[in-house]
PDB file of C-alpha atoms in Angstrom:
ATOM      1  CA  UNK Z   1      -5.175  -7.202  18.132  1.00  0.00           C
ATOM      2  CA  UNK Z   2      -5.200  -3.448  17.470  1.00  0.00           C
ATOM      3  CA  UNK Z   3      -5.517  -4.136  13.734  1.00  0.00           C
ATOM      4  CA  UNK Z   4      -8.348  -6.634  14.261  1.00  0.00           C
ATOM      5  CA  UNK Z   5     -10.252  -4.191  16.472  1.00  0.00           C
ATOM      6  CA  UNK Z   6      -9.882  -1.440  13.850  1.00  0.00           C
ATOM      7  CA  UNK Z   7     -11.091  -3.811  11.151  1.00  0.00           C
ATOM      8  CA  UNK Z   8     -14.067  -4.929  13.204  1.00  0.00           C
ATOM      9  CA  UNK Z   9     -15.043  -1.308  13.691  1.00  0.00           C
ATOM     10  CA  UNK Z  10     -14.550  -0.528   9.987  1.00  0.00           C
ATOM     11  CA  UNK Z  11     -16.080  -3.675   8.500  1.00  0.00           C
ATOM     12  CA  UNK Z  12     -18.160  -5.091  11.344  1.00  0.00           C
ATOM     13  CA  UNK Z  13     -21.482  -4.272   9.718  1.00  0.00           C
ATOM     14  CA  UNK Z  14     -20.462  -5.548   6.298  1.00  0.00           C
ATOM     15  CA  UNK Z  15     -18.503  -8.696   7.191  1.00  0.00           C
ATOM     16  CA  UNK Z  16     -17.895 -10.691  10.355  1.00  0.00           C
ATOM     17  CA  UNK Z  17     -14.389 -10.335  11.822  1.00  0.00           C
ATOM     18  CA  UNK Z  18     -13.553 -13.986  11.051  1.00  0.00           C
ATOM     19  CA  UNK Z  19     -14.141 -13.368   7.335  1.00  0.00           C
ATOM     20  CA  UNK Z  20     -10.967 -11.279   6.920  1.00  0.00           C
ATOM     21  CA  UNK Z  21      -7.597 -12.843   6.142  1.00  0.00           C
ATOM     22  CA  UNK Z  22      -4.263 -11.012   5.997  1.00  0.00           C
ATOM     23  CA  UNK Z  23      -2.573 -11.788   2.678  1.00  0.00           C
ATOM     24  CA  UNK Z  24       0.347  -9.415   3.037  1.00  0.00           C
ATOM     25  CA  UNK Z  25       1.818  -6.462   4.816  1.00  0.00           C
ATOM     26  CA  UNK Z  26       3.400  -3.107   4.258  1.00  0.00           C
ATOM     27  CA  UNK Z  27       5.920  -1.807   6.786  1.00  0.00           C
ATOM     28  CA  UNK Z  28       7.368   1.670   6.714  1.00  0.00           C
ATOM     29  CA  UNK Z  29       9.477   4.128   8.626  1.00  0.00           C
ATOM     30  CA  UNK Z  30       8.103   7.665   8.471  1.00  0.00           C
ATOM     31  CA  UNK Z  31      10.605  10.080  10.014  1.00  0.00           C
ATOM     32  CA  UNK Z  32      11.713   7.399  12.528  1.00  0.00           C
ATOM     33  CA  UNK Z  33       8.154   6.255  13.353  1.00  0.00           C
ATOM     34  CA  UNK Z  34       7.454   2.593  12.518  1.00  0.00           C
ATOM     35  CA  UNK Z  35       4.100   2.016  10.775  1.00  0.00           C
ATOM     36  CA  UNK Z  36       2.482  -1.290   9.752  1.00  0.00           C
ATOM     37  CA  UNK Z  37      -0.500  -2.151   7.549  1.00  0.00           C
ATOM     38  CA  UNK Z  38      -2.185  -5.409   6.495  1.00  0.00           C
ATOM     39  CA  UNK Z  39      -3.466  -6.219   3.008  1.00  0.00           C
ATOM     40  CA  UNK Z  40      -6.726  -8.138   3.542  1.00  0.00           C
ATOM     41  CA  UNK Z  41      -8.941 -10.595   1.700  1.00  0.00           C
ATOM     42  CA  UNK Z  42     -12.502 -11.615   2.589  1.00  0.00           C
ATOM     43  CA  UNK Z  43     -13.859 -15.173   2.445  1.00  0.00           C
ATOM     44  CA  UNK Z  44     -15.534 -14.365  -0.878  1.00  0.00           C
ATOM     45  CA  UNK Z  45     -12.080 -13.815  -2.423  1.00  0.00           C
ATOM     46  CA  UNK Z  46     -12.306 -10.035  -2.766  1.00  0.00           C
ATOM     47  CA  UNK Z  47      -9.075  -8.361  -1.731  1.00  0.00           C
ATOM     48  CA  UNK Z  48      -7.709  -4.899  -1.145  1.00  0.00           C
ATOM     49  CA  UNK Z  49      -5.769  -5.235  -4.416  1.00  0.00           C
ATOM     50  CA  UNK Z  50      -6.961  -4.407  -7.901  1.00  0.00           C
ATOM     51  CA  UNK Z  51      -5.135  -5.233 -11.140  1.00  0.00           C
ATOM     52  CA  UNK Z  52      -6.481  -3.551 -14.279  1.00  0.00           C
ATOM     53  CA  UNK Z  53      -5.318  -3.903 -17.878  1.00  0.00           C
ATOM     54  CA  UNK Z  54      -6.226  -0.985 -20.125  1.00  0.00           C
ATOM     55  CA  UNK Z  55      -4.707  -1.393 -23.576  1.00  0.00           C
ATOM     56  CA  UNK Z  56      -0.928  -1.256 -23.214  1.00  0.00           C
ATOM     57  CA  UNK Z  57      -1.104  -0.262 -19.517  1.00  0.00           C
ATOM     58  CA  UNK Z  58      -1.361  -2.433 -16.423  1.00  0.00           C
ATOM     59  CA  UNK Z  59      -2.359  -0.758 -13.171  1.00  0.00           C
ATOM     60  CA  UNK Z  60      -1.909  -2.317  -9.739  1.00  0.00           C
ATOM     61  CA  UNK Z  61      -3.678  -0.622  -6.820  1.00  0.00           C
ATOM     62  CA  UNK Z  62      -2.757  -1.930  -3.380  1.00  0.00           C
ATOM     63  CA  UNK Z  63      -4.595  -0.799  -0.220  1.00  0.00           C
ATOM     64  CA  UNK Z  64      -3.837  -1.765   3.383  1.00  0.00           C
ATOM     65  CA  UNK Z  65      -5.147  -1.012   6.883  1.00  0.00           C
ATOM     66  CA  UNK Z  66      -3.428  -0.920  10.256  1.00  0.00           C
ATOM     67  CA  UNK Z  67      -1.782   2.265  11.505  1.00  0.00           C
ATOM     68  CA  UNK Z  68      -4.384   4.169   9.519  1.00  0.00           C
ATOM     69  CA  UNK Z  69      -4.366   3.288   5.840  1.00  0.00           C
ATOM     70  CA  UNK Z  70      -1.995   3.353   2.893  1.00  0.00           C
ATOM     71  CA  UNK Z  71      -2.602   3.129  -0.861  1.00  0.00           C
ATOM     72  CA  UNK Z  72       0.095   2.411  -3.427  1.00  0.00           C
ATOM     73  CA  UNK Z  73      -0.662   2.698  -7.126  1.00  0.00           C
ATOM     74  CA  UNK Z  74       1.649   1.395  -9.856  1.00  0.00           C
ATOM     75  CA  UNK Z  75       1.302   1.878 -13.605  1.00  0.00           C
ATOM     76  CA  UNK Z  76       3.313  -0.228 -16.054  1.00  0.00           C
ATOM     77  CA  UNK Z  77       3.673   0.103 -19.818  1.00  0.00           C
ATOM     78  CA  UNK Z  78       3.271  -3.405 -21.172  1.00  0.00           C
ATOM     79  CA  UNK Z  79       3.599  -6.531 -19.041  1.00  0.00           C
ATOM     80  CA  UNK Z  80       4.734  -5.803 -15.466  1.00  0.00           C
ATOM     81  CA  UNK Z  81       7.799  -7.612 -14.145  1.00  0.00           C
ATOM     82  CA  UNK Z  82      10.490  -7.161 -11.542  1.00  0.00           C
ATOM     83  CA  UNK Z  83      12.832  -5.975 -14.315  1.00  0.00           C
ATOM     84  CA  UNK Z  84      10.471  -3.213 -15.449  1.00  0.00           C
ATOM     85  CA  UNK Z  85      10.270  -0.022 -13.410  1.00  0.00           C
ATOM     86  CA  UNK Z  86       6.779   1.400 -12.985  1.00  0.00           C
ATOM     87  CA  UNK Z  87       6.001   4.233 -15.409  1.00  0.00           C
ATOM     88  CA  UNK Z  88       3.918   5.797 -12.646  1.00  0.00           C
ATOM     89  CA  UNK Z  89       3.891   5.388  -8.876  1.00  0.00           C
ATOM     90  CA  UNK Z  90       1.767   7.112  -6.222  1.00  0.00           C
ATOM     91  CA  UNK Z  91       1.600   6.700  -2.452  1.00  0.00           C
ATOM     92  CA  UNK Z  92      -1.188   8.089  -0.233  1.00  0.00           C
ATOM     93  CA  UNK Z  93      -1.192   7.570   3.521  1.00  0.00           C
ATOM     94  CA  UNK Z  94      -3.686   8.398   6.267  1.00  0.00           C
ATOM     95  CA  UNK Z  95      -2.063   7.732   9.668  1.00  0.00           C
ATOM     96  CA  UNK Z  96      -4.340   7.297  12.691  1.00  0.00           C
ATOM     97  CA  UNK Z  97      -1.852   8.064  15.451  1.00  0.00           C
ATOM     98  CA  UNK Z  98       0.945  10.454  16.338  1.00  0.00           C
ATOM     99  CA  UNK Z  99       1.423  14.038  15.236  1.00  0.00           C
ATOM    100  CA  UNK Z 100       0.439  13.245  11.643  1.00  0.00           C
ATOM    101  CA  UNK Z 101      -2.948  11.635  12.402  1.00  0.00           C
ATOM    102  CA  UNK Z 102      -6.112  12.868  10.762  1.00  0.00           C
ATOM    103  CA  UNK Z 103      -4.740  14.142   7.481  1.00  0.00           C
ATOM    104  CA  UNK Z 104      -3.856  12.788   4.043  1.00  0.00           C
ATOM    105  CA  UNK Z 105      -0.188  12.561   3.106  1.00  0.00           C
ATOM    106  CA  UNK Z 106       0.573  12.035  -0.581  1.00  0.00           C
ATOM    107  CA  UNK Z 107       3.427  11.814  -3.054  1.00  0.00           C
ATOM    108  CA  UNK Z 108       2.816  14.754  -5.348  1.00  0.00           C
ATOM    109  CA  UNK Z 109       5.864  16.877  -6.174  1.00  0.00           C
ATOM    110  CA  UNK Z 110       8.714  14.381  -6.069  1.00  0.00           C
ATOM    111  CA  UNK Z 111       8.050  10.964  -7.661  1.00  0.00           C
ATOM    112  CA  UNK Z 112       8.368   7.977  -5.289  1.00  0.00           C
ATOM    113  CA  UNK Z 113      10.985   5.324  -5.956  1.00  0.00           C
ATOM    114  CA  UNK Z 114      10.484   1.559  -5.922  1.00  0.00           C
ATOM    115  CA  UNK Z 115      12.850  -1.390  -6.209  1.00  0.00           C
ATOM    116  CA  UNK Z 116      10.866  -4.518  -7.110  1.00  0.00           C
ATOM    117  CA  UNK Z 117      12.370  -7.831  -5.951  1.00  0.00           C
ATOM    118  CA  UNK Z 118       9.448 -10.040  -7.017  1.00  0.00           C
ATOM    119  CA  UNK Z 119       6.356  -9.370  -9.117  1.00  0.00           C
ATOM    120  CA  UNK Z 120       4.175 -12.274 -10.234  1.00  0.00           C
ATOM    121  CA  UNK Z 121       0.710 -11.830 -11.708  1.00  0.00           C
ATOM    122  CA  UNK Z 122      -0.041 -15.514 -12.399  1.00  0.00           C
ATOM    123  CA  UNK Z 123      -2.019 -17.565  -9.894  1.00  0.00           C
ATOM    124  CA  UNK Z 124      -2.426 -15.801  -6.571  1.00  0.00           C
ATOM    125  CA  UNK Z 125       0.240 -13.278  -7.591  1.00  0.00           C
ATOM    126  CA  UNK Z 126       2.827 -11.688  -5.306  1.00  0.00           C
ATOM    127  CA  UNK Z 127       4.799  -8.486  -4.924  1.00  0.00           C
ATOM    128  CA  UNK Z 128       7.906  -7.832  -2.833  1.00  0.00           C
ATOM    129  CA  UNK Z 129       9.409  -4.389  -3.140  1.00  0.00           C
ATOM    130  CA  UNK Z 130      11.157  -1.580  -1.282  1.00  0.00           C
ATOM    131  CA  UNK Z 131       9.875   1.966  -1.703  1.00  0.00           C
ATOM    132  CA  UNK Z 132      10.776   5.480  -0.647  1.00  0.00           C
ATOM    133  CA  UNK Z 133       9.054   8.798  -1.129  1.00  0.00           C
ATOM    134  CA  UNK Z 134       8.544  12.290   0.152  1.00  0.00           C
ATOM    135  CA  UNK Z 135       4.949  12.590   1.358  1.00  0.00           C
ATOM    136  CA  UNK Z 136       3.356  16.014   1.811  1.00  0.00           C
ATOM    137  CA  UNK Z 137       0.165  16.962   3.600  1.00  0.00           C
ATOM    138  CA  UNK Z 138      -2.701  17.503   1.204  1.00  0.00           C
ATOM    139  CA  UNK Z 139      -3.894  20.504   3.235  1.00  0.00           C
ATOM    140  CA  UNK Z 140      -0.400  22.001   3.810  1.00  0.00           C
ATOM    141  CA  UNK Z 141       1.880  21.150   0.881  1.00  0.00           C
ATOM    142  CA  UNK Z 142       4.947  22.686   2.564  1.00  0.00           C
ATOM    143  CA  UNK Z 143       4.779  20.079   5.387  1.00  0.00           C
ATOM    144  CA  UNK Z 144       6.588  17.035   3.944  1.00  0.00           C
ATOM    145  CA  UNK Z 145       8.078  13.860   5.459  1.00  0.00           C
ATOM    146  CA  UNK Z 146      10.329  11.059   4.198  1.00  0.00           C
ATOM    147  CA  UNK Z 147       8.994   7.513   4.120  1.00  0.00           C
ATOM    148  CA  UNK Z 148      10.856   4.273   3.421  1.00  0.00           C
ATOM    149  CA  UNK Z 149       9.173   0.918   3.440  1.00  0.00           C
ATOM    150  CA  UNK Z 150       8.699  -2.629   2.242  1.00  0.00           C
ATOM    151  CA  UNK Z 151       5.773  -4.400   0.585  1.00  0.00           C
ATOM    152  CA  UNK Z 152       5.411  -8.171   0.861  1.00  0.00           C
ATOM    153  CA  UNK Z 153       1.972  -9.247  -0.261  1.00  0.00           C
ATOM    154  CA  UNK Z 154      -0.095 -11.601  -2.289  1.00  0.00           C
ATOM    155  CA  UNK Z 155      -1.981  -9.817  -5.037  1.00  0.00           C
ATOM    156  CA  UNK Z 156      -5.168 -11.402  -3.770  1.00  0.00           C
ATOM    157  CA  UNK Z 157      -6.346 -13.861  -6.391  1.00  0.00           C
ATOM    158  CA  UNK Z 158      -8.083 -16.812  -4.773  1.00  0.00           C
ATOM    159  CA  UNK Z 159      -5.731 -19.817  -4.966  1.00  0.00           C
TER     160      UNK Z 159
END
């Protein structure tokens, strides 16, 4: 209910609350605080996931809302698969509660790690993966926290 209320407040003018469908979730533990986010799709098929091919690179940008917001960006050389580690990985988080609320936390100095269990781009697409990172405040780079989490989401193509 908390997530739906946040979404209504964020998207209420643009789309009616019934037009949003959860297609996946991201769960994480940030210094022993449990956080949850939903990856959403609207009735028109647009989702909070973008897959872009640029020459030999494939980029997957995944955004989710719930306990604030989280964005995970993956870059692959060639065709992405569960057997291919991302060549680039970034995580940005904006929590909306607790001591860390109101600021941007990002993976800058130490590269995040990801173990991909499933990555399918065909059809609706799907990703299941575990991740971990050290996230530091954008406005105070010496304030850093450990995050560990799990992604289980459709990649948003309309079935």
